[in-house]
C-alpha positions as CSV (number, residue, x, y, z in Angstrom):
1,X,8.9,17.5,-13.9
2,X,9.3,14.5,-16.5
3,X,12.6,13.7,-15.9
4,X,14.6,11.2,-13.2
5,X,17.6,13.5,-13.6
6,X,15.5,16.9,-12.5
7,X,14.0,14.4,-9.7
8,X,16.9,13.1,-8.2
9,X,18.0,17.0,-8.2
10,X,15.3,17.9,-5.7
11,X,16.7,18.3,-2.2
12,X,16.1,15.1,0.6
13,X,14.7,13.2,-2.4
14,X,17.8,10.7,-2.0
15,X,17.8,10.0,1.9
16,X,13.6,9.9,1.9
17,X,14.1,7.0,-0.7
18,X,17.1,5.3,1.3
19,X,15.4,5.4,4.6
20,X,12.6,3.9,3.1
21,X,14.2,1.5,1.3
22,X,15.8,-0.2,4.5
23,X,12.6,0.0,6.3
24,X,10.7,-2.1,3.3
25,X,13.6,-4.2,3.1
26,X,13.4,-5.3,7.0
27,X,9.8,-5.9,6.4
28,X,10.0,-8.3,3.2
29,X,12.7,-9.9,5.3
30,X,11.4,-9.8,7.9
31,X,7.9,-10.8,7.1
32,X,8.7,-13.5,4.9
33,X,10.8,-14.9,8.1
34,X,7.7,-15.0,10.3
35,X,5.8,-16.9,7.7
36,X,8.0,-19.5,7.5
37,X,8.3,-19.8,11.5
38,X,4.8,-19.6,12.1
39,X,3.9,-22.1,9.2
40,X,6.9,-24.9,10.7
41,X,5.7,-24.3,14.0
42,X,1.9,-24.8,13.6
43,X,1.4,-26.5,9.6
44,X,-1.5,-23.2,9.4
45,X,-1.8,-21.6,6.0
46,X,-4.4,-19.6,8.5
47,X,-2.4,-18.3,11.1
48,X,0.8,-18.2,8.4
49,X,-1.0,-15.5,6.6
50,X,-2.3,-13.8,9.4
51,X,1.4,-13.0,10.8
52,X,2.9,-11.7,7.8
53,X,-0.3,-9.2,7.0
54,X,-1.8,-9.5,10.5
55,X,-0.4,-6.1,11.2
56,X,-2.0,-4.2,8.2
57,X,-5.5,-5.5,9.9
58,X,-4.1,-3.7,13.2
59,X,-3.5,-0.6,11.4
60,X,-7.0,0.2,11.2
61,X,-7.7,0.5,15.0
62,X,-4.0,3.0,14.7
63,X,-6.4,5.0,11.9
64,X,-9.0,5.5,13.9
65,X,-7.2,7.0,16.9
66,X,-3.7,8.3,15.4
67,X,-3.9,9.5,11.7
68,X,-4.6,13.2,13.0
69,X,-0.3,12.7,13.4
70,X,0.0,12.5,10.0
71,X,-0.3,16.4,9.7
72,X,0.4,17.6,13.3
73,X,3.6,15.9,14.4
74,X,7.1,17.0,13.2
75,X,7.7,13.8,10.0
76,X,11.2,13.2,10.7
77,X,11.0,12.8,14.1
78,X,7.8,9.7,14.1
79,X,9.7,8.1,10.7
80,X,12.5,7.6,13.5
81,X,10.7,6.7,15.9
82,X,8.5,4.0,14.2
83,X,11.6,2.5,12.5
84,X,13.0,2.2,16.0
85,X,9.6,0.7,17.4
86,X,9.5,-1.8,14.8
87,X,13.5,-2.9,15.6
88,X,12.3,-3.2,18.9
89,X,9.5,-5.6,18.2
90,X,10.9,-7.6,15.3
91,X,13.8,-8.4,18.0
92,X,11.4,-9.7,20.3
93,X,9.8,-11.9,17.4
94,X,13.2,-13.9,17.5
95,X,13.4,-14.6,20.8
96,X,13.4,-18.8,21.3
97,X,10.4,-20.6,23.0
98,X,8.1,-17.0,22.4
99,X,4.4,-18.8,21.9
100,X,2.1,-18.3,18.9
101,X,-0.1,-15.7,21.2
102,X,2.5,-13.4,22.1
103,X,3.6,-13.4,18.8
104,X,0.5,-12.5,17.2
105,X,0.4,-10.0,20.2
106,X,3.5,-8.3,19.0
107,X,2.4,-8.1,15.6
108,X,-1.0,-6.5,16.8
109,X,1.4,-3.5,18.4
110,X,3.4,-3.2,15.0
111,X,0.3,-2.6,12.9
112,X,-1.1,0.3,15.9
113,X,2.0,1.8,15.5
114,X,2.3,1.5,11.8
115,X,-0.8,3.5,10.9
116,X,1.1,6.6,11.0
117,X,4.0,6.0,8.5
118,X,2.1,6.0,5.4
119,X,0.5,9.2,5.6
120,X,3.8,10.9,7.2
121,X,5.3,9.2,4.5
122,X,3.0,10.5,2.0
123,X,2.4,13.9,3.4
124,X,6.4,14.4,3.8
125,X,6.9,13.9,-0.1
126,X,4.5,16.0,-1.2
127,X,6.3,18.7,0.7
128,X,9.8,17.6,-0.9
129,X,8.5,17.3,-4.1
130,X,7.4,20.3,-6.7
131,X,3.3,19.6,-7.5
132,X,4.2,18.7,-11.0
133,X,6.6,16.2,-9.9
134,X,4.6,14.4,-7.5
135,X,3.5,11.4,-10.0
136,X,6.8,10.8,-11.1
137,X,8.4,10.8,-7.7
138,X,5.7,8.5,-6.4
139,X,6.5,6.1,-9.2
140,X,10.0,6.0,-7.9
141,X,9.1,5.4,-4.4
142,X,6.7,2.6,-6.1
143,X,9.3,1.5,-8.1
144,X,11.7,0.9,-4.9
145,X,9.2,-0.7,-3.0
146,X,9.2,-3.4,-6.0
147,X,12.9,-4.0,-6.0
148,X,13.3,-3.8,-1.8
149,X,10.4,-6.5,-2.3
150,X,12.0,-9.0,-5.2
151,X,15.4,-8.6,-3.5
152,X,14.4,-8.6,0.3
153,X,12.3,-11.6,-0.7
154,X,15.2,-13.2,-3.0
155,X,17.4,-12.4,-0.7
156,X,15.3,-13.7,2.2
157,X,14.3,-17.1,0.6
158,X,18.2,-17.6,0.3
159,X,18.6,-16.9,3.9
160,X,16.0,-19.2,5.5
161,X,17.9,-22.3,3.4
162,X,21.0,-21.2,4.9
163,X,19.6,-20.1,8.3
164,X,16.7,-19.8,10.9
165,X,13.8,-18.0,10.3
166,X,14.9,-16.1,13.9
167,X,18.2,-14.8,12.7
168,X,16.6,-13.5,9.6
169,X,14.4,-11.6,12.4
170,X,17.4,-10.2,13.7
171,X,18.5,-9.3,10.6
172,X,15.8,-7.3,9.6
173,X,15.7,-5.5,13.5
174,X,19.0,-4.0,12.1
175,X,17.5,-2.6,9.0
176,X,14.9,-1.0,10.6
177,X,17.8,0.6,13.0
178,X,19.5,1.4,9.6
179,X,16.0,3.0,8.8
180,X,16.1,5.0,12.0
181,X,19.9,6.4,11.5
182,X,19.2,6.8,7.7
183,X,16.1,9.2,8.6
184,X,17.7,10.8,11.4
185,X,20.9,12.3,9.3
186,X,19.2,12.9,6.2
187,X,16.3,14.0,6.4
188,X,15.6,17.9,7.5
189,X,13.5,18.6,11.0
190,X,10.3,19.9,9.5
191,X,7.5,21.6,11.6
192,X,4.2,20.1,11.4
193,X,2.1,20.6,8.1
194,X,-1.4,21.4,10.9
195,X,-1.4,23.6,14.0
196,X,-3.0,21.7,16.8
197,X,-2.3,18.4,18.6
198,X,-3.1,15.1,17.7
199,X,-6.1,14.1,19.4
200,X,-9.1,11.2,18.9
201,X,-11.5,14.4,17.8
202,X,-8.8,15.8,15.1
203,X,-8.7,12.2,13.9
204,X,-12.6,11.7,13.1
205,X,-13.3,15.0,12.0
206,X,-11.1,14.7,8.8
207,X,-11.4,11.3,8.2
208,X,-15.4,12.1,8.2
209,X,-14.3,15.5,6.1
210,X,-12.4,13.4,3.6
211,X,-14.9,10.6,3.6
212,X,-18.0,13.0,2.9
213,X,-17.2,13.4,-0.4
214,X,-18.8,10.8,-3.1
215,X,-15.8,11.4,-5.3
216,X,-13.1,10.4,-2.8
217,X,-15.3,7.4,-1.3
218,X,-15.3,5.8,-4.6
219,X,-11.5,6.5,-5.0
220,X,-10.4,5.4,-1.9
221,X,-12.4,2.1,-2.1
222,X,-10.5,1.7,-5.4
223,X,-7.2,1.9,-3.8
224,X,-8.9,-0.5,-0.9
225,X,-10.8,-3.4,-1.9
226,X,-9.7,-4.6,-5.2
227,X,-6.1,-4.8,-4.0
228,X,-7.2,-6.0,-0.4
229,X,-8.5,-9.1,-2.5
230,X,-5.3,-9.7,-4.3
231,X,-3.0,-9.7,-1.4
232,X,-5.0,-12.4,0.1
233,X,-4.2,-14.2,-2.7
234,X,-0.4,-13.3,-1.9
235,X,-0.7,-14.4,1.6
236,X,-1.0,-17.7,0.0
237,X,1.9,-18.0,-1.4
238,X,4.1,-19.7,1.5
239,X,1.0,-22.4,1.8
240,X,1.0,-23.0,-1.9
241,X,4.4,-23.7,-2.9
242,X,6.5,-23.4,1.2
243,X,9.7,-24.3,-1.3
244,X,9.0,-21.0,-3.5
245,X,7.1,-18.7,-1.8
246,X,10.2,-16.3,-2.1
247,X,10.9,-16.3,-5.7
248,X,6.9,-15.9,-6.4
249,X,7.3,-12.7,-3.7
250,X,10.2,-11.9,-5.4
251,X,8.4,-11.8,-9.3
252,X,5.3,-10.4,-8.1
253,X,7.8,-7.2,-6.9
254,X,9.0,-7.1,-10.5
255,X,5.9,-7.1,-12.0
256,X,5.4,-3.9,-9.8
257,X,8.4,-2.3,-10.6
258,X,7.3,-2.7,-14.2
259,X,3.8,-1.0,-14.3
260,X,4.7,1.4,-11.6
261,X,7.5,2.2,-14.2
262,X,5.4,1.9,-17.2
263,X,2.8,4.3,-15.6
264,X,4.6,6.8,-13.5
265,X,7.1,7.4,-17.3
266,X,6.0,6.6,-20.3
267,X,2.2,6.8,-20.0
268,X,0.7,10.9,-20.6
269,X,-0.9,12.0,-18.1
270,X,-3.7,12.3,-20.1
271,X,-4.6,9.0,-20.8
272,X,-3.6,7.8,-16.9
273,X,-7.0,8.2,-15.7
274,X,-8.6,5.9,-18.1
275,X,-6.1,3.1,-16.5
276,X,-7.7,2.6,-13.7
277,X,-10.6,-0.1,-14.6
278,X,-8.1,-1.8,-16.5
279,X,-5.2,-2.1,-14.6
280,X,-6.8,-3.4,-11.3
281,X,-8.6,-6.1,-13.6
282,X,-5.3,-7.2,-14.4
283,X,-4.6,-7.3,-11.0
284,X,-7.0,-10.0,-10.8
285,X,-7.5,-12.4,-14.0
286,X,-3.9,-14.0,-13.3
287,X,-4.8,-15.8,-10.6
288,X,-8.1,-17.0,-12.1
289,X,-5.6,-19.9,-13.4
290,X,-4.6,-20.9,-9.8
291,X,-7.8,-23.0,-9.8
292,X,-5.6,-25.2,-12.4
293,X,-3.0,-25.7,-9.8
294,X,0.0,-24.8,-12.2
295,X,3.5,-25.6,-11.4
296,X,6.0,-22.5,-10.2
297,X,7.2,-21.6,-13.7
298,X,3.7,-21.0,-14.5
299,X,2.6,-19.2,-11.1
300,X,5.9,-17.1,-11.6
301,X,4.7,-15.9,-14.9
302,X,0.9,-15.3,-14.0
303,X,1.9,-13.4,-10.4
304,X,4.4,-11.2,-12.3
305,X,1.5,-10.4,-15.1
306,X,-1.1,-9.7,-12.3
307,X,1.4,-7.2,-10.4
308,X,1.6,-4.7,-13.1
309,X,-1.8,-4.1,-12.3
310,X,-0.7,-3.0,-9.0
311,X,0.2,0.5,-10.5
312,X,-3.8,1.5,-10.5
313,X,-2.6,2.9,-7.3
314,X,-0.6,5.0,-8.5
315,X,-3.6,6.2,-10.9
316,X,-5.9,6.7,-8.3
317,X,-3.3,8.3,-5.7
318,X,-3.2,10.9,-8.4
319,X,-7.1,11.2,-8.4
320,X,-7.2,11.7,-4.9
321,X,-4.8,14.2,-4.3
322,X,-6.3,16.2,-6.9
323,X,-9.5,16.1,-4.8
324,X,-7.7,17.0,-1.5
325,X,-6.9,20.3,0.1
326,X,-3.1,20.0,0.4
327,X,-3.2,21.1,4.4
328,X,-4.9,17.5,4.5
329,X,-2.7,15.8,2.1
330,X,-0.8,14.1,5.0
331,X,-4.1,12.7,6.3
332,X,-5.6,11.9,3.1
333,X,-2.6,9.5,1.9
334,X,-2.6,8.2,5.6
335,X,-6.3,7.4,5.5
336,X,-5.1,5.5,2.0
337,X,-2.2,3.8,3.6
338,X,-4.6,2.8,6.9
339,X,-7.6,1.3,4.8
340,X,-5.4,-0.4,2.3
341,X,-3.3,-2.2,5.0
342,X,-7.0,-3.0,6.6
343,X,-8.1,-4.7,4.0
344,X,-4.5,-6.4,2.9
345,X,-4.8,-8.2,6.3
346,X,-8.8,-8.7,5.8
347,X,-7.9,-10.3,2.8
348,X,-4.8,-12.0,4.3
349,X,-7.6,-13.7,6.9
350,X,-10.5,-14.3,4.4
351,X,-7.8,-16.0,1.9
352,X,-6.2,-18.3,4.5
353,X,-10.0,-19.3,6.4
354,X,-10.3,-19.9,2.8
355,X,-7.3,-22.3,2.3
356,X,-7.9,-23.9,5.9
357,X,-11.0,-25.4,4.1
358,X,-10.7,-26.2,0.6
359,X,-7.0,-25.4,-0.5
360,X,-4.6,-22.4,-1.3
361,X,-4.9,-22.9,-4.8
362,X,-8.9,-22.6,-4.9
363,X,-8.5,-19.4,-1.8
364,X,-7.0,-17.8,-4.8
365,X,-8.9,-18.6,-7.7
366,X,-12.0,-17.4,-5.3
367,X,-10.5,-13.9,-4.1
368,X,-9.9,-13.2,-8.0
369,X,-13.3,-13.6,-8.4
370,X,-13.9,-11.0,-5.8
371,X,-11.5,-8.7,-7.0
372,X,-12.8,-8.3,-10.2
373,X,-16.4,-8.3,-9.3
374,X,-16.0,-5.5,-6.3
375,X,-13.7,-3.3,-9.8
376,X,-16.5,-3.5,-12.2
377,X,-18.9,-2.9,-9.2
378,X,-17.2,0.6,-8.6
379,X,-16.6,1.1,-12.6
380,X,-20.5,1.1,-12.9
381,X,-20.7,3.4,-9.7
382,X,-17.9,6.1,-10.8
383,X,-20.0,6.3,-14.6
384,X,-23.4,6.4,-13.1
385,X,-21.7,9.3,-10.5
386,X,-20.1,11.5,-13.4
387,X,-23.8,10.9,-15.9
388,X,-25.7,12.2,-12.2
389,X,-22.8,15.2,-11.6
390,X,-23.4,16.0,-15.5
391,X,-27.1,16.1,-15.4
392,X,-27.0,18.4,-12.3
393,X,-24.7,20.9,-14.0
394,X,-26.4,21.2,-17.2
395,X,-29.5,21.7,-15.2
396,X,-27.6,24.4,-13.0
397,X,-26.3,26.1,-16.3
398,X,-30.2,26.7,-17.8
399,X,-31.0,30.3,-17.5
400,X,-33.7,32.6,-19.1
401,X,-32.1,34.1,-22.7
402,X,-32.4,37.9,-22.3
403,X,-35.4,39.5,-23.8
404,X,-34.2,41.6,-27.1
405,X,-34.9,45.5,-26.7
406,X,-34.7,48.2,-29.5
């Protein structure tokens, strides 16, 4: 499948992509609102980052007791009910006079209960999609995310000049209810993809059955750290210019859209693989420049260049799946999802301790620096893994040459 045409044919493709878009949309809004509250009400870069990626860190604790859902629990039925759980809590984030505790409390409930959409998610279009139109269709749902992203934080910038950073949390409580409704009436009831129930056991079995293997290790710290690094950067952004932390949001979204577009279309899927190293060093060398402390025009230009390189995800999602069992798919992509929204908040906290003692603009320049070292670190590993896996075969593949009879 190399078309949009034959994609957009498929069955549920439409409603899967429309219920998600709402449900990014409330949280660019969304997020961006609580930022901006959380950063008037207590001058933090600190605790500013930690409540718009604070509940990414929360998803890990979800991970290790829920991700067995991801594969045993009916899809449409939890995508409801999470976008309905997070209406719920995003309304109780605009309530006047709440304190900075209970809101951090609230957002520690939205990541335990977020840990299951990205692998439901992920395991629910691999089962609406045809296998050879898995890349393109998750460069469309990459794709989407970028534009929810520039115009939910466009849009959301606009908003907060024109009204309180608690209306635009009720705003985005009605998107996720759109989400809900959207999932609901589109989307077909589907039995589970696992027999069994969800259980703590289920959970830690596979994740220690997809973790055992060296190949899938290195591919899922891939998808991890390097990006972990750069959305601590990100989480910056609101500290480092308050007056245009939306339209940088909003451009680092379109420089997504563009290499998940460049990747998912127009690259072969030959030469994909061999993207990886590259594209999450671009990630990273943009904001190497922050240390200069350049105006917006300039930050605008070096956070939409660093964002293409957001599409090694899409390289390496490939990878993965290719090494996973499809009866664990749902798992696999929700063990993705968990560690990378770890380590987005991780990076969100580093990046802002950071900032709380030297400034945004050197938190940035410093997390680069991370990024690029922990890439070339697992570059070096991945070669020295496939040399090893190469030795062992050709030694496997020696055997005596038959003795010549007459």
């Amino acid at each position: 499948m190399r078309s949009y045409r034959s994609l957009f044919r498929t069955t549920e493709f439409t409603p899967f992509l429309l219920s998600f878009a709402a449900f990014a949309a409330a949280q660019t809004v969304g997020g961006l609102a609580l930022g901006t509250l959380v950063f008037r009400a207590t001058g933090s870069p600190f605790l500013s980052a930690v409540s718009m990626f604070g509940p990414q860190l929360a998803q890990l604790l979800g991970g290790a007791f829920l991700l067995s859902g991801s594969d045993r629990l009916p899809p449409r039925a939890v995508l409801s009910v999470l976008a309905l759980a997070f209406a719920a809590a995003t309304a109780v984030l605009a309530l006047p006079g709440l304190p900075v505790w209970a809101v951090f409390a609230v957002v520690l409930l939205q990541g335990l209960v977020a840990s299951l959409g990205g692998g439901v998610r992920g395991g629910l279009l691999n089962e609406i999609l045809p296998k050879d139109g898995y890349v393109l269709g998750r460069s469309v749902f990459n794709m989407l995310w970028g534009l929810t992203q520039m115009a939910g934080f466009a849009t959301g910038g606009a908003l907060l000049a024109l009204l309180s950073p608690r209306n635009c949390l009720l705003l985005a409580a009605a998107l996720y209810g759109l989400s809900a409704l959207v999932t609901r009436l589109g989307l077909t009831a589907r039995p589970p993809r696992s027999a069994g129930r969800p259980s703590l056991s289920a959970t830690w079995h596979t994740n220690a059955l997809l973790w055992s293997s060296r190949s899938r290790r290195l591919t899922y710290l891939g998808l991890w750290v390097p990006n972990g690094l750069i959305v601590g950067s990100d989480s910056l952004y609101v500290s480092y210019a308050p007056e245009a932390a939306g339209m940088l949001y909003a451009f680092g979204a379109l420089g997504m859209l563009l290499g998940d577009l460049t990747v998912g279309r127009l690259v072969p899927p030959a030469v994909r693989p061999r993207l990886a190293t590259p594209l999450r060093l671009l990630l990273a060398v943009p904001y190497l420049f922050f240390v200069l402390r350049p105006g917006v025009m300039v930050s605008a230009v070096a956070v939409t260049t660093a964002s293409v390189g957001f599409a090694a995800s899409l390289v390496l999602q490939e990878r993965l799946m290719s090494l996973t069992p499809d009866k664990l798919s749902g798992q696999a992509l929700g063990l993705h999802a968990t560690g990378m929204a770890a380590f987005q908040g991780i990076g969100a906290v580093l990046a802002g301790a950071l900032a709380q003692l030297a400034s945004p603009a050197m938190a940035m320049t410093l997390m680069a620096a991370s990024s690029i070292a922990v890439t070339l670190a697992l570059a070096v590993l991945g070669r020295h893994g496939e040399q090893k896996a190469a030795e062992t075969g050709a030694r496997l593949d020696v055997r005596p040459k038959p003795v010549a009879t007459d």
